[in-house]
Short mmCIF file of C-alpha atoms and ligand atoms in Angstrom, two decimals:
data_model
loop_
_atom_site.label_atom_id
_atom_site.label_comp_id
_atom_site.label_asym_id
_atom_site.label_seq_id
_atom_site.Cartn_x
_atom_site.Cartn_y
_atom_site.Cartn_z
CA MET A 1 0.00 0.00 0.00
CA SER A 2 1.28 3.47 -0.87
CA ARG A 3 2.21 5.60 2.14
CA THR A 4 3.57 9.06 2.76
CA VAL A 5 7.17 8.72 3.90
CA ALA A 6 9.52 11.38 5.29
CA VAL A 7 13.24 10.65 5.08
CA VAL A 8 15.29 12.85 7.43
CA GLY A 9 18.78 13.27 5.92
CA ALA A 10 20.10 13.08 2.35
CA GLY A 11 23.41 11.33 2.97
CA TRP A 12 24.01 8.13 1.01
CA ALA A 13 21.69 6.21 3.38
CA GLY A 14 18.82 8.71 3.11
CA LEU A 15 19.13 8.87 -0.67
CA ALA A 16 19.25 5.06 -0.98
CA CYS A 17 16.21 4.75 1.27
CA ALA A 18 14.29 7.36 -0.72
CA VAL A 19 15.11 5.64 -4.04
CA ARG A 20 13.98 2.26 -2.69
CA ALA A 21 10.80 3.79 -1.17
CA VAL A 22 9.91 5.46 -4.50
CA HIS A 23 10.43 2.06 -6.18
CA GLY A 24 8.01 0.65 -3.60
CA GLY A 25 5.34 3.15 -4.73
CA HIS A 26 5.48 5.46 -1.70
CA ALA A 27 5.12 9.27 -1.76
CA VAL A 28 8.51 10.41 -0.48
CA THR A 29 9.70 13.71 1.00
CA VAL A 30 13.41 14.07 1.81
CA PHE A 31 14.50 16.68 4.38
CA GLU A 32 18.18 17.67 4.31
CA ALA A 33 19.74 20.21 6.66
CA ALA A 34 22.54 21.18 4.25
CA ARG A 35 22.20 22.91 0.88
CA THR A 36 24.04 20.02 -0.80
CA PRO A 37 23.20 16.33 -0.44
CA GLY A 38 25.76 13.61 0.34
CA GLY A 39 26.37 14.08 4.08
CA ARG A 40 29.74 12.67 5.06
CA ALA A 41 30.50 11.77 1.43
CA ARG A 42 29.91 15.04 -0.40
CA ARG A 43 31.50 17.53 -2.78
CA VAL A 44 33.08 20.62 -1.24
CA ASP A 45 33.38 23.65 -3.52
CA ALA A 46 36.79 25.19 -2.88
CA GLU A 47 38.31 28.47 -4.06
CA GLY A 48 38.74 29.01 -7.79
CA GLY A 49 35.92 26.65 -8.76
CA LEU A 50 37.89 23.61 -7.55
CA ALA A 51 35.69 20.63 -6.61
CA LEU A 52 37.12 18.78 -3.59
CA ASP A 53 35.51 16.20 -1.33
CA ASN A 54 34.93 16.45 2.41
CA GLY A 55 37.17 13.37 2.52
CA GLN A 56 38.93 11.10 0.07
CA HIS A 57 36.82 7.93 -0.23
CA ILE A 58 37.66 4.41 -1.44
CA LEU A 59 35.05 1.89 -2.48
CA ILE A 60 35.77 -1.80 -3.04
CA GLY A 61 34.42 -4.41 -5.43
CA ALA A 62 32.35 -6.02 -2.64
CA TYR A 63 30.19 -2.84 -2.33
CA ARG A 64 27.40 -4.51 -4.30
CA ALA A 65 24.47 -2.49 -2.94
CA THR A 66 26.24 0.83 -3.53
CA LEU A 67 27.23 -0.06 -7.09
CA GLU A 68 23.68 -1.20 -7.83
CA LEU A 69 22.30 2.07 -6.45
CA MET A 70 24.65 4.05 -8.69
CA ARG A 71 23.39 2.13 -11.75
CA THR A 72 19.75 2.66 -10.72
CA VAL A 73 20.15 6.44 -10.66
CA GLY A 74 22.08 6.50 -13.94
CA VAL A 75 25.75 6.56 -12.88
CA ASP A 76 27.96 4.04 -14.67
CA PRO A 77 30.43 2.65 -12.09
CA GLN A 78 32.83 1.69 -14.87
CA GLN A 79 33.13 5.31 -15.95
CA ALA A 80 32.92 6.91 -12.53
CA LEU A 81 35.35 4.62 -10.71
CA LEU A 82 38.90 3.52 -11.45
CA ARG A 83 39.01 -0.23 -10.71
CA ALA A 84 42.31 -1.87 -9.79
CA PRO A 85 43.31 -5.00 -7.85
CA LEU A 86 44.01 -4.34 -4.17
CA ALA A 87 47.52 -2.97 -3.67
CA LEU A 88 49.06 -1.53 -0.55
CA ARG A 89 52.31 -0.27 -2.03
CA PHE A 90 54.70 2.02 -0.16
CA PRO A 91 56.85 4.67 -1.87
CA ASP A 92 59.88 2.32 -1.77
CA GLY A 93 57.91 -0.31 -3.73
CA GLY A 94 57.41 -2.54 -0.66
CA GLY A 95 54.09 -4.05 0.39
CA LEU A 96 51.49 -6.43 -0.94
CA ALA A 97 49.59 -6.31 -4.23
CA ILE A 98 47.01 -8.82 -5.40
CA PRO A 99 47.42 -9.90 -9.03
CA ALA A 100 44.52 -9.36 -11.44
CA GLY A 101 42.56 -12.14 -13.09
CA MET A 102 42.79 -14.84 -10.39
CA LYS A 103 40.02 -16.20 -8.20
CA PRO A 104 40.04 -15.94 -4.39
CA PRO A 105 41.86 -17.24 -2.43
CA MET A 106 44.49 -17.99 -5.15
CA ASP A 107 44.91 -14.26 -5.83
CA LEU A 108 45.69 -13.61 -2.17
CA LEU A 109 48.14 -16.53 -2.08
CA ALA A 110 49.89 -15.14 -5.14
CA GLY A 111 49.94 -11.69 -3.51
CA ILE A 112 51.49 -13.10 -0.35
CA ALA A 113 54.08 -15.03 -2.38
CA GLY A 114 55.02 -11.88 -4.25
CA ALA A 115 54.96 -9.38 -1.33
CA ARG A 116 58.02 -7.18 -1.79
CA GLY A 117 60.44 -6.81 1.09
CA TRP A 118 58.86 -9.62 3.13
CA SER A 119 60.90 -12.58 4.44
CA TRP A 120 59.62 -16.14 4.05
CA ARG A 121 58.75 -16.01 7.78
CA ASP A 122 56.57 -12.94 7.19
CA ARG A 123 54.76 -14.73 4.35
CA TYR A 124 54.38 -17.95 6.30
CA SER A 125 52.93 -16.14 9.35
CA LEU A 126 50.26 -14.53 7.16
CA LEU A 127 49.45 -17.74 5.34
CA ARG A 128 49.10 -19.71 8.58
CA THR A 129 46.97 -17.02 10.22
CA ALA A 130 44.72 -16.57 7.17
CA LEU A 131 44.11 -20.33 6.98
CA HIS A 132 43.29 -20.35 10.68
CA TRP A 133 40.72 -17.52 10.19
CA ARG A 134 39.21 -19.37 7.27
CA ALA A 135 38.96 -22.65 9.23
CA ARG A 136 37.03 -20.71 11.89
CA ARG A 137 34.74 -19.25 9.21
CA PHE A 138 36.01 -15.75 9.91
CA ALA A 139 34.37 -15.63 13.33
CA CYS A 140 35.90 -14.73 16.68
CA ALA A 141 34.80 -13.75 20.18
CA PRO A 142 33.00 -10.37 20.18
CA GLU A 143 35.51 -8.88 22.64
CA GLN A 144 38.53 -9.72 20.44
CA THR A 145 40.56 -6.80 19.04
CA VAL A 146 42.32 -6.86 15.68
CA ALA A 147 45.66 -6.74 17.55
CA GLY A 148 44.60 -9.83 19.51
CA LEU A 149 43.58 -11.63 16.32
CA CYS A 150 46.96 -10.90 14.78
CA ALA A 151 49.13 -11.93 17.73
CA GLY A 152 50.70 -14.71 15.59
CA LEU A 153 51.65 -12.36 12.74
CA ARG A 154 55.12 -10.94 12.23
CA PRO A 155 55.42 -7.18 12.91
CA ARG A 156 56.12 -6.39 9.24
CA VAL A 157 52.86 -8.05 8.16
CA VAL A 158 50.92 -6.13 10.79
CA ASP A 159 52.60 -2.82 9.89
CA GLU A 160 52.38 -3.15 6.11
CA LEU A 161 49.09 -5.00 5.64
CA ILE A 162 46.85 -5.37 8.68
CA ALA A 163 47.28 -1.88 10.17
CA PRO A 164 46.62 0.01 6.89
CA LEU A 165 43.67 -2.26 6.03
CA CYS A 166 42.22 -1.92 9.52
CA VAL A 167 42.50 1.85 9.74
CA SER A 168 41.13 2.35 6.23
CA ALA A 169 38.18 -0.04 6.72
CA LEU A 170 37.33 0.52 10.41
CA ASN A 171 39.00 3.90 11.05
CA VAL A 172 40.30 2.59 14.38
CA PRO A 173 43.88 1.47 15.15
CA VAL A 174 44.43 -2.31 15.53
CA ALA A 175 44.75 -2.10 19.33
CA ARG A 176 41.14 -0.85 19.66
CA ALA A 177 39.43 -2.21 16.53
CA SER A 178 36.77 -4.94 16.55
CA GLY A 179 38.27 -8.26 15.46
CA ALA A 180 34.85 -9.67 14.54
CA VAL A 181 34.00 -6.80 12.15
CA PHE A 182 37.50 -6.84 10.65
CA LEU A 183 37.23 -10.58 9.89
CA ARG A 184 33.83 -10.05 8.25
CA VAL A 185 35.25 -7.33 6.00
CA LEU A 186 38.20 -9.58 5.09
CA ARG A 187 35.87 -12.49 4.35
CA ASP A 188 33.61 -10.46 2.06
CA ALA A 189 36.44 -8.62 0.33
CA LEU A 190 39.18 -11.20 0.04
CA PHE A 191 37.59 -14.62 0.25
CA SER A 192 34.13 -14.41 -1.33
CA GLU A 193 33.85 -13.23 -4.92
CA PRO A 194 36.38 -12.48 -7.66
CA GLY A 195 37.15 -8.77 -7.60
CA GLY A 196 35.62 -8.27 -4.13
CA ALA A 197 38.82 -6.69 -2.84
CA ASP A 198 39.36 -4.53 -5.95
CA LEU A 199 39.89 -0.89 -5.12
CA LEU A 200 37.37 1.46 -6.74
CA LEU A 201 38.71 5.01 -6.72
CA PRO A 202 36.28 7.81 -7.62
CA ARG A 203 37.21 9.60 -10.85
CA THR A 204 34.71 12.34 -10.07
CA ASP A 205 33.91 14.40 -7.00
CA LEU A 206 31.67 12.62 -4.49
CA GLY A 207 28.61 14.71 -5.42
CA THR A 208 28.79 13.54 -9.02
CA LEU A 209 29.46 9.97 -7.91
CA LEU A 210 25.95 9.50 -6.50
CA PRO A 211 24.08 12.28 -4.63
CA ASP A 212 23.51 14.64 -7.60
CA ALA A 213 22.19 11.83 -9.82
CA ALA A 214 20.07 10.42 -6.97
CA MET A 215 18.50 13.86 -6.43
CA ARG A 216 17.68 14.16 -10.14
CA TRP A 217 16.26 10.62 -10.20
CA LEU A 218 14.09 11.28 -7.16
CA SER A 219 12.84 14.68 -8.34
CA ALA A 220 11.95 13.23 -11.77
CA ARG A 221 9.78 10.64 -10.03
CA GLY A 222 7.85 13.10 -7.89
CA ALA A 223 9.78 12.92 -4.61
CA ALA A 224 9.90 16.26 -2.77
CA MET A 225 13.49 17.30 -1.99
CA ARG A 226 13.67 19.87 0.84
CA LEU A 227 17.31 20.96 0.92
CA GLY A 228 18.34 23.44 3.63
CA HIS A 229 15.60 22.18 5.98
CA ARG A 230 16.98 20.93 9.29
CA VAL A 231 14.18 18.96 10.94
CA GLN A 232 13.61 20.36 14.42
CA ALA A 233 10.97 18.08 15.91
CA LEU A 234 9.14 14.79 15.48
CA GLN A 235 5.86 14.09 17.22
CA PRO A 236 3.59 11.04 17.21
CA ASP A 237 0.38 11.78 15.32
CA GLY A 238 -2.25 9.03 15.41
CA GLU A 239 -0.76 6.06 13.54
CA GLY A 240 1.83 8.29 11.91
CA TRP A 241 4.19 11.15 12.77
CA ARG A 242 4.50 14.91 12.43
CA VAL A 243 7.76 16.24 11.01
CA ASP A 244 7.96 19.92 11.94
CA GLY A 245 4.16 19.91 11.99
CA GLU A 246 3.57 18.02 8.71
CA HIS A 247 1.89 14.60 8.83
CA PHE A 248 3.53 11.45 7.37
CA ASP A 249 2.52 7.79 7.68
CA HIS A 250 6.16 6.77 8.22
CA VAL A 251 9.38 8.55 9.07
CA VAL A 252 12.88 7.22 8.42
CA LEU A 253 15.66 8.86 10.41
CA ALA A 254 18.71 8.95 8.12
CA ALA A 255 20.67 11.61 10.02
CA PRO A 256 23.93 10.76 11.84
CA ALA A 257 23.60 8.81 15.10
CA TRP A 258 23.77 11.83 17.43
CA GLU A 259 21.17 13.82 15.50
CA SER A 260 18.76 10.92 15.05
CA ALA A 261 19.13 10.33 18.81
CA ARG A 262 18.23 13.97 19.53
CA LEU A 263 15.09 13.74 17.39
CA ALA A 264 14.10 10.33 18.81
CA HIS A 265 14.55 11.48 22.42
CA ALA A 266 12.40 14.54 21.93
CA THR A 267 9.42 12.48 20.72
CA GLY A 268 8.76 11.49 24.35
CA VAL A 269 7.96 7.93 23.18
CA ALA A 270 9.53 5.26 25.44
CA ASP A 271 10.76 2.96 22.62
CA ALA A 272 12.32 5.91 20.83
CA ALA A 273 14.07 7.08 24.01
CA ALA A 274 15.56 3.60 24.53
CA TRP A 275 16.75 3.58 20.89
CA ALA A 276 18.26 7.05 21.36
CA ARG A 277 20.28 5.92 24.39
CA THR A 278 22.02 3.21 22.31
CA ALA A 279 22.66 5.64 19.44
CA GLU A 280 24.04 8.32 21.79
CA ALA A 281 26.43 5.86 23.43
CA LEU A 282 28.41 5.42 20.19
CA ALA A 283 31.85 7.04 20.25
CA HIS A 284 33.26 8.58 17.07
CA GLU A 285 36.61 8.88 15.28
CA GLY A 286 37.88 11.67 13.05
CA ILE A 287 39.37 11.64 9.56
CA ALA A 288 41.30 14.52 8.03
CA THR A 289 42.05 15.06 4.36
CA VAL A 290 44.94 17.40 3.62
CA TYR A 291 44.91 18.70 0.03
CA LEU A 292 48.27 19.96 -1.20
CA ARG A 293 49.29 21.25 -4.61
CA GLY A 294 52.65 20.90 -6.36
CA ALA A 295 52.83 17.11 -5.98
CA PRO A 296 54.54 15.04 -8.68
CA SER A 297 52.67 12.13 -10.25
CA TRP A 298 53.94 8.56 -9.89
CA PRO A 299 53.47 5.42 -12.00
CA GLY A 300 50.92 2.69 -11.19
CA LEU A 301 47.95 3.01 -8.87
CA PRO A 302 47.25 6.67 -7.97
CA MET A 303 47.30 5.73 -4.27
CA LEU A 304 50.32 5.04 -2.06
CA ALA A 305 50.48 3.75 1.51
CA LEU A 306 52.69 5.75 3.87
CA ARG A 307 54.63 4.72 6.94
CA GLY A 308 54.92 6.44 10.28
CA GLY A 309 52.12 8.98 9.99
CA PRO A 310 50.31 11.20 10.41
CA ALA A 311 48.90 10.35 6.93
CA GLN A 312 48.38 6.68 6.08
CA PHE A 313 47.67 7.20 2.36
CA VAL A 314 48.22 9.71 -0.40
CA PHE A 315 46.11 9.93 -3.59
CA ASP A 316 47.05 11.54 -6.90
CA ARG A 317 43.90 13.58 -7.54
CA GLY A 318 45.37 14.71 -10.84
CA ARG A 319 44.74 11.18 -12.13
CA LEU A 320 41.34 11.00 -10.45
CA GLY A 321 39.56 13.78 -12.26
CA GLY A 322 41.22 16.71 -10.43
CA PRO A 323 43.85 19.22 -11.55
CA GLN A 324 47.41 17.99 -12.09
CA GLY A 325 49.64 18.21 -9.03
CA LEU A 326 46.80 17.99 -6.50
CA ALA A 327 47.43 15.35 -3.81
CA ALA A 328 45.04 14.26 -1.06
CA PHE A 329 46.67 12.94 2.12
CA VAL A 330 44.36 10.93 4.36
CA VAL A 331 44.81 10.88 8.11
CA SER A 332 42.46 8.27 9.59
CA ALA A 333 41.64 7.92 13.30
CA CYS A 334 42.74 11.53 13.53
CA GLY A 335 42.71 13.67 16.66
CA GLU A 336 45.05 16.49 15.62
CA ALA A 337 44.16 20.15 15.11
CA ARG A 338 44.05 21.34 11.49
CA ASP A 339 47.11 23.66 11.39
CA ALA A 340 49.45 21.25 13.18
CA LEU A 341 48.32 18.46 10.90
CA GLU A 342 48.96 20.41 7.69
CA ALA A 343 52.54 21.16 8.75
CA GLN A 344 53.13 17.55 9.83
CA VAL A 345 51.83 16.16 6.52
CA ILE A 346 54.02 18.57 4.52
CA GLY A 347 56.97 17.31 6.62
CA GLN A 348 55.97 13.69 6.05
CA ALA A 349 55.78 14.26 2.28
CA ARG A 350 59.26 15.80 2.31
CA GLU A 351 60.82 13.02 4.37
CA GLN A 352 59.10 9.95 2.96
CA LEU A 353 58.42 10.99 -0.61
CA GLY A 354 61.11 13.60 -1.17
CA TRP A 355 58.46 16.09 -2.28
CA THR A 356 59.33 19.74 -1.69
CA GLY A 357 57.52 22.96 -2.51
CA LEU A 358 54.06 21.62 -1.63
CA ALA A 359 51.48 24.29 -0.89
CA PRO A 360 48.32 23.82 1.19
CA VAL A 361 45.02 24.01 -0.71
CA GLN A 362 42.56 23.03 2.00
CA THR A 363 42.46 20.72 5.01
CA ILE A 364 39.12 19.24 5.95
CA VAL A 365 38.80 17.64 9.37
CA GLU A 366 35.67 15.56 9.96
CA LYS A 367 35.72 15.12 13.72
CA ARG A 368 32.90 12.57 13.75
CA ALA A 369 33.67 10.80 10.49
CA THR A 370 32.73 7.28 11.63
CA PHE A 371 31.56 5.53 14.77
CA ALA A 372 34.42 3.88 16.63
CA CYS A 373 34.15 0.24 15.55
CA THR A 374 35.40 -1.32 18.80
CA PRO A 375 34.88 -4.85 20.17
CA GLY A 376 31.46 -5.84 21.52
CA LEU A 377 29.85 -2.61 20.33
CA GLN A 378 26.07 -2.29 20.68
CA ARG A 379 24.54 -0.50 17.70
CA PRO A 380 20.93 0.69 17.42
CA GLY A 381 18.53 -1.28 15.21
CA ALA A 382 16.36 -0.12 12.30
CA ARG A 383 13.08 -0.04 14.30
CA VAL A 384 12.83 2.99 16.56
CA ALA A 385 9.10 2.99 17.38
CA PRO A 386 5.93 2.06 15.45
CA GLY A 387 6.04 3.93 12.13
CA LEU A 388 9.49 5.34 12.94
CA LEU A 389 12.54 3.68 11.36
CA ALA A 390 16.23 4.52 11.16
CA CYS A 391 19.02 3.91 8.70
CA GLY A 392 22.64 4.99 8.33
CA ASP A 393 26.13 3.59 8.71
CA HIS A 394 25.69 3.34 12.51
CA ILE A 395 22.68 0.99 12.38
CA GLU A 396 23.25 -2.62 13.45
CA GLY A 397 24.74 -4.52 10.51
CA PRO A 398 27.71 -6.50 9.32
CA TYR A 399 29.96 -3.61 8.31
CA PRO A 400 31.85 -0.75 9.91
CA ALA A 401 30.90 2.86 9.06
CA THR A 402 31.13 2.75 5.28
CA LEU A 403 29.13 3.80 2.25
CA GLU A 404 28.12 0.17 1.76
CA GLY A 405 27.00 -0.14 5.39
CA ALA A 406 24.93 3.05 5.00
CA VAL A 407 23.31 1.91 1.74
CA ARG A 408 22.54 -1.61 2.96
CA SER A 409 20.94 -0.33 6.15
CA ALA A 410 18.82 2.02 4.04
CA LEU A 411 17.56 -0.78 1.81
CA GLU A 412 16.62 -2.78 4.88
CA ALA A 413 14.75 0.13 6.47
CA ALA A 414 12.91 0.85 3.21
CA ALA A 415 11.89 -2.81 2.91
CA LEU A 416 10.16 -2.47 6.29
CA LEU A 417 7.88 0.21 4.79
CA ASP A 418 6.23 -2.24 2.36
C1 FAD B 530 36.53 11.91 5.74
C2 FAD B 530 35.76 10.63 5.57
C3 FAD B 530 36.31 9.59 4.83
C4 FAD B 530 35.60 8.39 4.66
N1 FAD B 530 36.15 7.41 3.89
C5 FAD B 530 35.37 6.36 3.56
C6 FAD B 530 35.83 5.43 2.58
O1 FAD B 530 36.93 5.53 2.05
N2 FAD B 530 35.00 4.40 2.25
C7 FAD B 530 33.76 4.26 2.81
O2 FAD B 530 33.04 3.33 2.43
N3 FAD B 530 33.32 5.12 3.75
C8 FAD B 530 34.09 6.16 4.13
N4 FAD B 530 33.63 7.07 5.04
C9 FAD B 530 32.35 6.80 5.72
C10 FAD B 530 31.14 7.21 4.86
O3 FAD B 530 31.30 8.50 4.33
C11 FAD B 530 29.91 7.18 5.77
O4 FAD B 530 29.80 5.88 6.33
C12 FAD B 530 28.62 7.48 5.01
O5 FAD B 530 28.75 8.64 4.22
C13 FAD B 530 27.50 7.69 6.04
O6 FAD B 530 26.30 7.98 5.34
P1 FAD B 530 24.95 8.21 6.12
O7 FAD B 530 23.94 8.53 5.09
O8 FAD B 530 24.71 7.08 7.06
O9 FAD B 530 25.17 9.47 7.08
P2 FAD B 530 25.53 10.99 6.70
O10 FAD B 530 26.39 11.02 5.51
O11 FAD B 530 26.04 11.62 7.95
O12 FAD B 530 24.13 11.64 6.28
C14 FAD B 530 23.26 12.22 7.19
C15 FAD B 530 22.61 13.43 6.57
O13 FAD B 530 21.60 13.93 7.47
C16 FAD B 530 21.63 15.34 7.43
N5 FAD B 530 20.99 15.82 8.66
C17 FAD B 530 21.49 15.82 9.93
N6 FAD B 530 20.57 16.30 10.78
C18 FAD B 530 19.46 16.60 10.07
C19 FAD B 530 18.19 17.12 10.41
N7 FAD B 530 17.85 17.41 11.67
N8 FAD B 530 17.28 17.35 9.41
C20 FAD B 530 17.61 17.05 8.11
N9 FAD B 530 18.80 16.55 7.75
C21 FAD B 530 19.72 16.31 8.72
C22 FAD B 530 23.10 15.67 7.33
O14 FAD B 530 23.29 16.98 6.85
C23 FAD B 530 23.57 14.59 6.35
O15 FAD B 530 23.48 15.02 5.02
C24 FAD B 530 34.33 8.25 5.27
C25 FAD B 530 33.77 9.29 6.01
C26 FAD B 530 34.47 10.46 6.15
C27 FAD B 530 33.85 11.59 6.93
#
């Protein structure tokens, strides 16, 4: 039966939910506080007409729901994303790269055999540990950390493979990251389908990658898009809800955890208050992206892993749709202030890459980029109260805070509307 549905938030979850709800025949209104959609994965218009992102993003081949959503709204992933086999290469050529054209787990085995700079003991420790994880079906005790899981691995393997993978997927250092979630990501990326671990690097800004096309798709199908409208209050209204005074049969909260918790609390409904307490209890981690100009290009994948920090990765934006010489340095699990960070990253580029003469373009610090994906974490579910649902990367699900986690949770919430 067709219902009126309000979606609060036009991040990737809110947009995915709205698209799925329109498919389901519902009359959808999307409320978005900002003037641009996309939330934590959005375009940022910088000086001189330069399109940056609020943060450099990586997708992987296993992001099936996200890729399907892009196709639905008319974005061709093959054009919009640069696909390459997983490679964590350092500037000195060290590190692991998975060869193209092989099936899992043979591709990983070949990658381990060919890891540059690793001793046979390093390789053997990874092989033995990976087989052990597989024998246990990639499950572990909920309280296990990634560091605990990797106790049998040689330090080089942890430093050059596990730590960069963990911080880029979970945005938490190995000592505090959830072992169970990490194993699930590894299983889906590296051990499930061919190409699941492929890196998909956006060739466009993040607005063009999905939110702009999703907005056009939704508007063309009659959905009302209320940009610049920050929802202030939700109230129960018979069998439905009032959103800032306007009646809807269903409401889907697609704002970040803390904001959905604020709205849920203020309803005065007991179920919603209990839901809000779980959402509020989530801790968050920052990510900074330092954009510098004057960077040289390098051969191969336009992404390099870095040692020592503060940045863990650098991307050649000149080969990803941006102007030549623009580099994006990513500092995950970041707690530093902006100015200190910029200077440190310029120093890191000089020391590790030999790059001089770099000039700052913009540094964007997202203090609450992702929830802290720590062991035994309790996440809120999709049902908040009768007629009131929630979606977003923080909702209970298999993945850490990622685009795919956000999109999947949205599809699940939207299915509950039918
Ligand atoms: C710097 C950075 C780098 C990242 N890197 C990666 C990566 O490489 N790969 C990956 O998969 N993921 C990455 N992530 C995580 C990914 O961006 C998020 O998981 C995803 O964008 C979350 O989407 P969401 O829709 O759940 O929430 P959000 O994007 O937070 O969307 C919520 C929306 O609700 C709106 N809103 C809030 N309050 C209200 C209100 N009261 N009324 C109306 N609207 C409201 C907000 O403005 C926002 O647009 C990164 C995140 C950041 C910040």
